[in-house]
C-alpha cells in the first residue's frame, strides 16, 4: 500500500492561466479516458507542506482548444480517474455590471446556458443509460461557501475586489456577443459572461465532483452604449495580471482546501448525488465499462 498522500483537489486554469507557477512539479500524467485525452497532460505538483494537487490547462498549455472544442468530458474524467474529488476552476470573464470592474474576481452561484448544443455535455450521451443530474445549484454550494472567506482574504492583500453570488452567462463563441445580446443578458440577470463554464460544470456534477468557479473579469463586454465593444486585445491586456493574482489566490487556499476535502464534510452534497439521477440503468456491457471510469459505485466492474 502506498503512503503517498492522495490527490484530492484539481485546478483547471483558463485563458492566461497555463500553470500555477512556484510549486514543485512531481510528475505529469496523461490518462486516456473513454472520452479521449484531456486538453493537456495533468501536472501533479506539490504544495509547500508536501500535499499533491493536480493542474490542468483547459485550452491546453499552448491554448490549442477553442472554447467549443475543449475536450471537457476527457478533462473531468481524467481528473476523477487520478482521485480528485473537488475542482477549483478559473475563468476569464466579461463584466455585465458597472460595479464589476476589469481586474475584479467573482465567485458565481448561477449559470445561464447560451451554448448552442454543439458541445458533448453528458457522460451518458451515446450510451443506453438515461440520467438527469440535478443542476439547480450549478456550483457546489458547500465548496463555494467554504472558498469565499479565504479567497476574499487573499485578494485583500492585493487590493482586489471580490463579488459573490453572481450569475455567469455561458455563450458559445468564438465570436463575442453583439451589443443587443450583451444588453439582453443584463436584462436576464446575467452579471458576467464567458464561453467555458459549460459543459464543464455539468460534467463535474455527473462525475460527483465538487466544482466551484473563480472568475476573473477582463473587460466590460459590449453593453455600454458609448464605449467600444470588447475585443480579444482588451481581454489579453488584463489576462496576465489576473493570472498572477489567480496564482496568489490558489497558493493561499489550496492547502486548507485539501484538508477540508480530506476531512470530507465539504463533499456531502456531491458524493452520492447521481444515485437517484439514473432513471434507466445500463443495458450494454460496453456502457458499464465506460461509465465505470467515472462512477464505479453505480457501474461496478464486470468480471
Ligand atoms: C480569450 S477571450 C475568450 C475566452 O476566455 C475565457 O476562457 P476561460 O474561461 O477558459 O478563461 C472565455 O470563457 C473564452 O473561452
Ligand atoms: N466579454 C467576454 N465574453 C465572453 N467570454 C469572455 N471571456 C473574457 N471576456 C469575455
Tab-separated table of C-alpha atoms and ligand atoms in Angstrom:
chain	number	residue	atom	x	y	z
A	1	UNK	CA	0.000	0.000	0.000
A	2	UNK	CA	1.397	3.452	-0.964
A	3	UNK	CA	1.967	6.068	1.730
A	4	UNK	CA	1.768	8.898	-0.779
A	5	UNK	CA	-0.977	11.415	0.063
A	6	UNK	CA	-3.947	11.307	-2.338
A	7	UNK	CA	-4.505	13.952	-4.980
A	8	UNK	CA	-7.842	15.298	-3.799
A	9	UNK	CA	-8.001	18.750	-5.384
A	10	UNK	CA	-7.770	19.632	-9.066
A	11	UNK	CA	-7.297	23.107	-10.507
A	12	UNK	CA	-8.460	23.953	-14.024
A	13	UNK	CA	-6.713	27.000	-15.431
A	14	UNK	CA	-8.424	29.119	-18.068
A	15	UNK	CA	-7.203	31.695	-20.577
A	16	UNK	CA	-3.873	33.108	-19.412
A	17	UNK	CA	-3.504	30.621	-16.548
A	18	UNK	CA	-1.497	27.811	-18.120
A	19	UNK	CA	0.403	26.785	-14.970
A	20	UNK	CA	0.271	27.503	-11.257
A	21	UNK	CA	3.929	28.546	-11.014
A	22	UNK	CA	6.041	28.410	-7.876
A	23	UNK	CA	5.138	24.801	-6.978
A	24	UNK	CA	7.376	21.738	-7.132
A	25	UNK	CA	6.315	19.688	-10.129
A	26	UNK	CA	6.266	15.986	-9.181
A	27	UNK	CA	5.170	14.483	-12.490
A	28	UNK	CA	2.847	14.770	-15.465
A	29	UNK	CA	0.116	12.254	-16.236
A	30	UNK	CA	-1.937	11.947	-19.403
A	31	UNK	CA	-4.675	9.363	-18.878
A	32	UNK	CA	-6.577	8.101	-21.908
A	33	UNK	CA	-10.222	8.134	-20.849
A	34	UNK	CA	-13.207	6.580	-22.639
A	35	UNK	CA	-13.762	10.145	-23.929
A	36	UNK	CA	-10.221	10.632	-25.191
A	37	UNK	CA	-7.252	12.535	-23.792
A	38	UNK	CA	-7.514	15.714	-21.692
A	39	UNK	CA	-6.635	19.136	-23.159
A	40	UNK	CA	-3.058	18.707	-21.954
A	41	UNK	CA	-1.176	16.398	-19.625
A	42	UNK	CA	-2.150	16.970	-15.995
A	43	UNK	CA	0.635	18.393	-13.843
A	44	UNK	CA	0.907	16.926	-10.361
A	45	UNK	CA	2.618	19.497	-8.169
A	46	UNK	CA	3.420	19.649	-4.510
A	47	UNK	CA	2.206	22.435	-2.223
A	48	UNK	CA	4.833	23.515	0.350
A	49	UNK	CA	3.659	21.081	3.089
A	50	UNK	CA	4.115	18.214	0.598
A	51	UNK	CA	0.489	17.987	-0.481
A	52	UNK	CA	-0.043	16.963	-4.107
A	53	UNK	CA	-2.521	18.829	-6.291
A	54	UNK	CA	-3.462	18.413	-9.957
A	55	UNK	CA	-3.393	21.205	-12.532
A	56	UNK	CA	-4.969	21.076	-15.986
A	57	UNK	CA	-4.913	23.859	-18.621
A	58	UNK	CA	-8.470	23.965	-20.036
A	59	UNK	CA	-7.431	25.118	-23.506
A	60	UNK	CA	-4.114	23.215	-23.453
A	61	UNK	CA	-0.837	24.776	-22.350
A	62	UNK	CA	-0.444	26.369	-25.805
A	63	UNK	CA	-4.132	27.451	-25.920
A	64	UNK	CA	-4.813	24.906	-28.663
A	65	UNK	CA	-8.524	24.383	-27.969
A	66	UNK	CA	-11.207	26.990	-28.675
A	67	UNK	CA	-13.979	27.061	-26.034
A	68	UNK	CA	-16.307	24.991	-28.255
A	69	UNK	CA	-13.700	22.267	-28.815
A	70	UNK	CA	-12.319	21.811	-25.277
A	71	UNK	CA	-12.493	18.043	-24.538
A	72	UNK	CA	-14.435	18.700	-21.340
A	73	UNK	CA	-15.559	15.076	-20.814
A	74	UNK	CA	-11.974	13.829	-21.028
A	75	UNK	CA	-10.820	16.649	-18.720
A	76	UNK	CA	-13.321	15.849	-15.982
A	77	UNK	CA	-12.975	12.076	-16.383
A	78	UNK	CA	-9.159	12.304	-16.260
A	79	UNK	CA	-9.231	14.370	-13.062
A	80	UNK	CA	-11.660	11.922	-11.469
A	81	UNK	CA	-9.502	8.968	-12.539
A	82	UNK	CA	-6.500	10.260	-10.586
A	83	UNK	CA	-8.538	10.601	-7.396
A	84	UNK	CA	-9.624	14.254	-7.498
A	85	UNK	CA	-12.788	14.984	-5.501
A	86	UNK	CA	-13.026	18.778	-5.744
A	87	UNK	CA	-12.251	21.128	-8.633
A	88	UNK	CA	-11.353	24.771	-8.433
A	89	UNK	CA	-11.793	26.199	-11.925
A	90	UNK	CA	-10.561	29.608	-13.076
A	91	UNK	CA	-12.095	31.555	-15.957
A	92	UNK	CA	-11.582	34.905	-17.668
A	93	UNK	CA	-14.959	36.635	-17.988
A	94	UNK	CA	-16.524	39.798	-19.348
A	95	UNK	CA	-18.448	42.000	-16.921
A	96	UNK	CA	-22.124	42.805	-17.484
A	97	UNK	CA	-22.257	45.155	-14.479
A	98	UNK	CA	-20.670	48.550	-13.894
A	99	UNK	CA	-19.531	47.622	-10.373
A	100	UNK	CA	-17.659	44.507	-11.575
A	101	UNK	CA	-14.515	46.126	-12.957
A	102	UNK	CA	-11.790	44.537	-15.095
A	103	UNK	CA	-9.366	43.034	-12.573
A	104	UNK	CA	-12.126	42.102	-10.088
A	105	UNK	CA	-12.699	38.472	-9.029
A	106	UNK	CA	-16.101	36.808	-8.866
A	107	UNK	CA	-17.360	33.560	-7.315
A	108	UNK	CA	-20.658	32.955	-9.152
A	109	UNK	CA	-23.574	30.883	-7.888
A	110	UNK	CA	-25.699	30.616	-11.052
A	111	UNK	CA	-25.333	29.965	-14.791
A	112	UNK	CA	-27.423	30.852	-17.854
A	113	UNK	CA	-26.698	28.395	-20.662
A	114	UNK	CA	-26.279	30.090	-24.046
A	115	UNK	CA	-24.155	27.346	-25.612
A	116	UNK	CA	-25.661	26.008	-28.810
A	117	UNK	CA	-25.897	22.263	-28.197
A	118	UNK	CA	-22.757	21.506	-30.219
A	119	UNK	CA	-20.611	20.515	-27.207
A	120	UNK	CA	-20.962	16.983	-25.836
A	121	UNK	CA	-22.475	17.813	-22.454
A	122	UNK	CA	-23.146	14.478	-20.755
A	123	UNK	CA	-21.187	11.324	-19.983
A	124	UNK	CA	-24.361	9.352	-20.712
A	125	UNK	CA	-24.697	10.631	-24.297
A	126	UNK	CA	-24.419	7.734	-26.742
A	127	UNK	CA	-24.996	5.099	-24.053
A	128	UNK	CA	-28.068	3.087	-23.027
A	129	UNK	CA	-28.196	4.960	-19.702
A	130	UNK	CA	-30.650	7.800	-19.082
A	131	UNK	CA	-29.721	10.074	-16.187
A	132	UNK	CA	-30.847	13.532	-15.105
A	133	UNK	CA	-28.383	15.212	-12.764
A	134	UNK	CA	-29.760	17.942	-10.501
A	135	UNK	CA	-28.290	21.282	-11.593
A	136	UNK	CA	-30.424	23.892	-9.785
A	137	UNK	CA	-27.292	24.969	-7.918
A	138	UNK	CA	-24.694	24.516	-10.670
A	139	UNK	CA	-21.739	25.190	-8.379
A	140	UNK	CA	-21.178	23.156	-5.245
A	141	UNK	CA	-22.739	25.296	-2.516
A	142	UNK	CA	-20.567	23.936	0.310
A	143	UNK	CA	-17.350	24.412	-1.667
A	144	UNK	CA	-18.365	27.893	-2.836
A	145	UNK	CA	-19.258	28.951	0.696
A	146	UNK	CA	-16.033	27.479	2.054
A	147	UNK	CA	-13.944	29.302	-0.565
A	148	UNK	CA	-15.360	32.764	-0.122
A	149	UNK	CA	-13.590	33.745	3.093
A	150	UNK	CA	-10.143	32.525	2.060
A	151	UNK	CA	-10.367	33.997	-1.430
A	152	UNK	CA	-11.572	37.349	-0.045
A	153	UNK	CA	-8.699	37.453	2.455
A	154	UNK	CA	-6.074	36.646	-0.183
A	155	UNK	CA	-7.498	39.244	-2.608
A	156	UNK	CA	-7.491	41.910	0.090
A	157	UNK	CA	-3.691	41.565	0.261
A	158	UNK	CA	-3.636	42.560	-3.440
A	159	UNK	CA	-6.341	45.258	-3.169
A	160	UNK	CA	-8.628	43.288	-5.485
A	161	UNK	CA	-12.423	43.258	-5.034
A	162	UNK	CA	-14.373	40.000	-4.800
A	163	UNK	CA	-18.037	39.656	-5.808
A	164	UNK	CA	-20.081	36.633	-4.757
A	165	UNK	CA	-23.481	35.140	-5.572
A	166	UNK	CA	-23.406	36.301	-9.212
A	167	UNK	CA	-24.801	34.790	-12.406
A	168	UNK	CA	-22.483	33.786	-15.268
A	169	UNK	CA	-23.823	33.602	-18.827
A	170	UNK	CA	-22.006	30.923	-20.830
A	171	UNK	CA	-22.149	31.706	-24.558
A	172	UNK	CA	-20.962	29.566	-27.450
A	173	UNK	CA	-18.497	31.906	-29.114
A	174	UNK	CA	-15.939	32.016	-30.505
A	175	UNK	CA	-17.156	35.463	-31.578
A	176	UNK	CA	-18.044	37.848	-28.761
A	177	UNK	CA	-21.663	38.957	-28.187
A	178	UNK	CA	-23.428	41.652	-30.136
A	179	UNK	CA	-24.396	44.816	-28.266
A	180	UNK	CA	-28.045	43.641	-28.350
A	181	UNK	CA	-27.150	40.248	-26.828
A	182	UNK	CA	-24.950	41.826	-24.179
A	183	UNK	CA	-27.796	44.187	-23.209
A	184	UNK	CA	-30.293	41.298	-23.175
A	185	UNK	CA	-28.075	39.219	-20.857
A	186	UNK	CA	-28.118	42.104	-18.371
A	187	UNK	CA	-31.925	42.161	-18.535
A	188	UNK	CA	-31.964	38.395	-17.919
A	189	UNK	CA	-29.959	38.863	-14.736
A	190	UNK	CA	-26.505	37.919	-16.031
A	191	UNK	CA	-23.614	39.554	-14.189
A	192	UNK	CA	-20.606	38.117	-16.055
A	193	UNK	CA	-20.070	36.215	-19.301
A	194	UNK	CA	-17.681	33.537	-20.526
A	195	UNK	CA	-17.514	30.684	-23.052
A	196	UNK	CA	-16.127	27.912	-20.856
A	197	UNK	CA	-18.035	27.077	-17.688
A	198	UNK	CA	-20.309	24.707	-19.621
A	199	UNK	CA	-20.375	21.808	-20.065
A	200	UNK	CA	-17.508	21.616	-17.524
A	201	UNK	CA	-19.750	22.296	-14.502
A	202	UNK	CA	-22.437	19.850	-15.738
A	203	UNK	CA	-19.889	17.097	-16.257
A	204	UNK	CA	-18.344	17.663	-12.833
A	205	UNK	CA	-21.824	17.186	-11.345
A	206	UNK	CA	-22.363	13.963	-13.328
A	207	UNK	CA	-18.993	12.678	-12.111
A	208	UNK	CA	-19.948	13.568	-8.489
A	209	UNK	CA	-17.124	16.076	-8.217
A	210	UNK	CA	-17.487	19.178	-6.130
A	211	UNK	CA	-16.912	22.132	-8.502
A	212	UNK	CA	-16.554	25.885	-7.978
A	213	UNK	CA	-15.538	28.710	-10.309
A	214	UNK	CA	-13.285	31.654	-9.600
A	215	UNK	CA	-13.965	34.122	-12.401
A	216	UNK	CA	-11.619	36.977	-13.207
A	217	UNK	CA	-13.044	39.987	-15.059
A	218	UNK	CA	-11.090	41.193	-18.082
A	219	UNK	CA	-13.489	43.610	-19.854
A	220	UNK	CA	-16.969	45.185	-19.924
A	221	UNK	CA	-18.246	43.078	-22.841
A	222	UNK	CA	-20.385	45.129	-25.273
A	223	UNK	CA	-23.339	46.607	-23.416
A	224	UNK	CA	-22.016	50.092	-22.585
A	225	UNK	CA	-23.648	52.487	-25.092
A	226	UNK	CA	-20.831	54.994	-25.502
A	227	UNK	CA	-17.897	52.612	-25.221
A	228	UNK	CA	-16.213	50.339	-27.761
A	229	UNK	CA	-17.362	46.705	-27.829
A	230	UNK	CA	-14.989	44.108	-26.364
A	231	UNK	CA	-12.103	42.776	-28.447
A	232	UNK	CA	-9.668	39.939	-27.789
A	233	UNK	CA	-6.958	42.591	-27.316
A	234	UNK	CA	-8.950	44.063	-24.376
A	235	UNK	CA	-9.146	40.634	-22.765
A	236	UNK	CA	-5.460	39.873	-23.266
A	237	UNK	CA	-4.473	43.221	-21.668
A	238	UNK	CA	-5.829	42.113	-18.278
A	239	UNK	CA	-5.100	38.370	-18.520
A	240	UNK	CA	-1.531	38.400	-17.203
A	241	UNK	CA	-2.275	40.461	-14.114
A	242	UNK	CA	-5.387	38.331	-13.397
A	243	UNK	CA	-3.361	35.125	-13.847
A	244	UNK	CA	-0.716	36.323	-11.364
A	245	UNK	CA	-3.406	37.098	-8.813
A	246	UNK	CA	-5.122	33.751	-9.512
A	247	UNK	CA	-1.826	32.005	-8.624
A	248	UNK	CA	-1.666	34.018	-5.406
A	249	UNK	CA	-5.254	33.003	-4.547
A	250	UNK	CA	-4.588	29.347	-5.353
A	251	UNK	CA	-1.457	29.327	-3.181
A	252	UNK	CA	-3.469	30.860	-0.337
A	253	UNK	CA	-6.374	28.401	-0.334
A	254	UNK	CA	-5.199	25.049	-1.719
A	255	UNK	CA	-3.565	23.562	1.399
A	256	UNK	CA	-6.623	24.256	3.540
A	257	UNK	CA	-8.903	23.075	0.738
A	258	UNK	CA	-7.041	19.764	0.546
A	259	UNK	CA	-7.528	19.371	4.310
A	260	UNK	CA	-11.239	20.222	4.089
A	261	UNK	CA	-11.735	17.709	1.273
A	262	UNK	CA	-9.782	15.037	3.176
A	263	UNK	CA	-11.996	15.664	6.217
A	264	UNK	CA	-14.996	15.135	3.911
A	265	UNK	CA	-17.690	17.493	5.207
A	266	UNK	CA	-17.356	19.728	2.160
A	267	UNK	CA	-18.197	16.802	-0.168
A	268	UNK	CA	-21.503	15.695	1.291
A	269	UNK	CA	-23.575	17.323	-1.497
A	270	UNK	CA	-21.506	15.914	-4.368
A	271	UNK	CA	-20.771	12.343	-3.339
A	272	UNK	CA	-23.874	10.235	-3.930
A	273	UNK	CA	-25.711	12.944	-5.907
A	274	UNK	CA	-26.073	10.719	-9.002
A	275	UNK	CA	-27.572	7.730	-7.185
A	276	UNK	CA	-31.159	8.847	-7.763
A	277	UNK	CA	-30.395	10.630	-11.050
A	278	UNK	CA	-30.029	7.423	-13.061
A	279	UNK	CA	-33.507	6.597	-14.352
A	280	UNK	CA	-32.539	3.861	-16.809
A	281	UNK	CA	-29.633	1.586	-15.900
A	282	UNK	CA	-27.031	0.380	-18.385
A	283	UNK	CA	-28.281	-2.231	-20.841
A	284	UNK	CA	-24.970	-2.923	-22.551
A	285	UNK	CA	-21.702	-4.217	-21.061
A	286	UNK	CA	-19.705	-1.618	-23.025
A	287	UNK	CA	-21.695	1.156	-21.365
A	288	UNK	CA	-20.993	-0.286	-17.916
A	289	UNK	CA	-17.286	-0.470	-18.730
A	290	UNK	CA	-17.271	3.135	-19.990
A	291	UNK	CA	-19.235	4.615	-17.100
A	292	UNK	CA	-17.272	2.568	-14.537
A	293	UNK	CA	-14.454	5.015	-15.291
A	294	UNK	CA	-16.321	7.946	-13.678
A	295	UNK	CA	-18.968	6.312	-11.483
A	296	UNK	CA	-17.651	2.922	-10.309
A	297	UNK	CA	-20.181	2.829	-7.442
A	298	UNK	CA	-23.124	2.637	-9.861
A	299	UNK	CA	-21.378	0.819	-12.691
A	300	UNK	CA	-19.304	-1.881	-10.973
A	301	UNK	CA	-16.516	-3.623	-12.871
A	302	UNK	CA	-17.655	-6.611	-14.930
A	303	UNK	CA	-15.834	-9.811	-14.195
B	1	LIG	C1	-9.608	34.772	-24.594
B	1	LIG	S1	-11.200	35.511	-24.658
B	1	LIG	C2	-12.465	34.300	-24.503
B	1	LIG	C3	-12.109	33.044	-23.763
B	1	LIG	O1	-11.598	33.403	-22.467
B	1	LIG	C4	-12.321	32.675	-21.489
B	1	LIG	O2	-11.643	31.439	-21.321
B	1	LIG	P1	-11.557	30.687	-19.914
B	1	LIG	O3	-12.951	30.619	-19.381
B	1	LIG	O4	-11.007	29.351	-20.225
B	1	LIG	O5	-10.654	31.534	-19.050
B	1	LIG	C5	-13.698	32.557	-22.104
B	1	LIG	O6	-14.508	31.589	-21.463
B	1	LIG	C6	-13.383	32.241	-23.524
B	1	LIG	O7	-13.130	30.862	-23.690
B	2	LIG	N1	-16.659	39.551	-22.977
B	2	LIG	C1	-16.465	38.237	-22.936
B	2	LIG	N2	-17.380	37.387	-23.481
B	2	LIG	C2	-17.189	36.051	-23.421
B	2	LIG	N3	-16.122	35.479	-22.841
B	2	LIG	C3	-15.205	36.277	-22.307
B	2	LIG	N4	-14.060	35.986	-21.658
B	2	LIG	C4	-13.495	37.167	-21.297
B	2	LIG	N5	-14.258	38.209	-21.684
B	2	LIG	C5	-15.324	37.669	-22.314
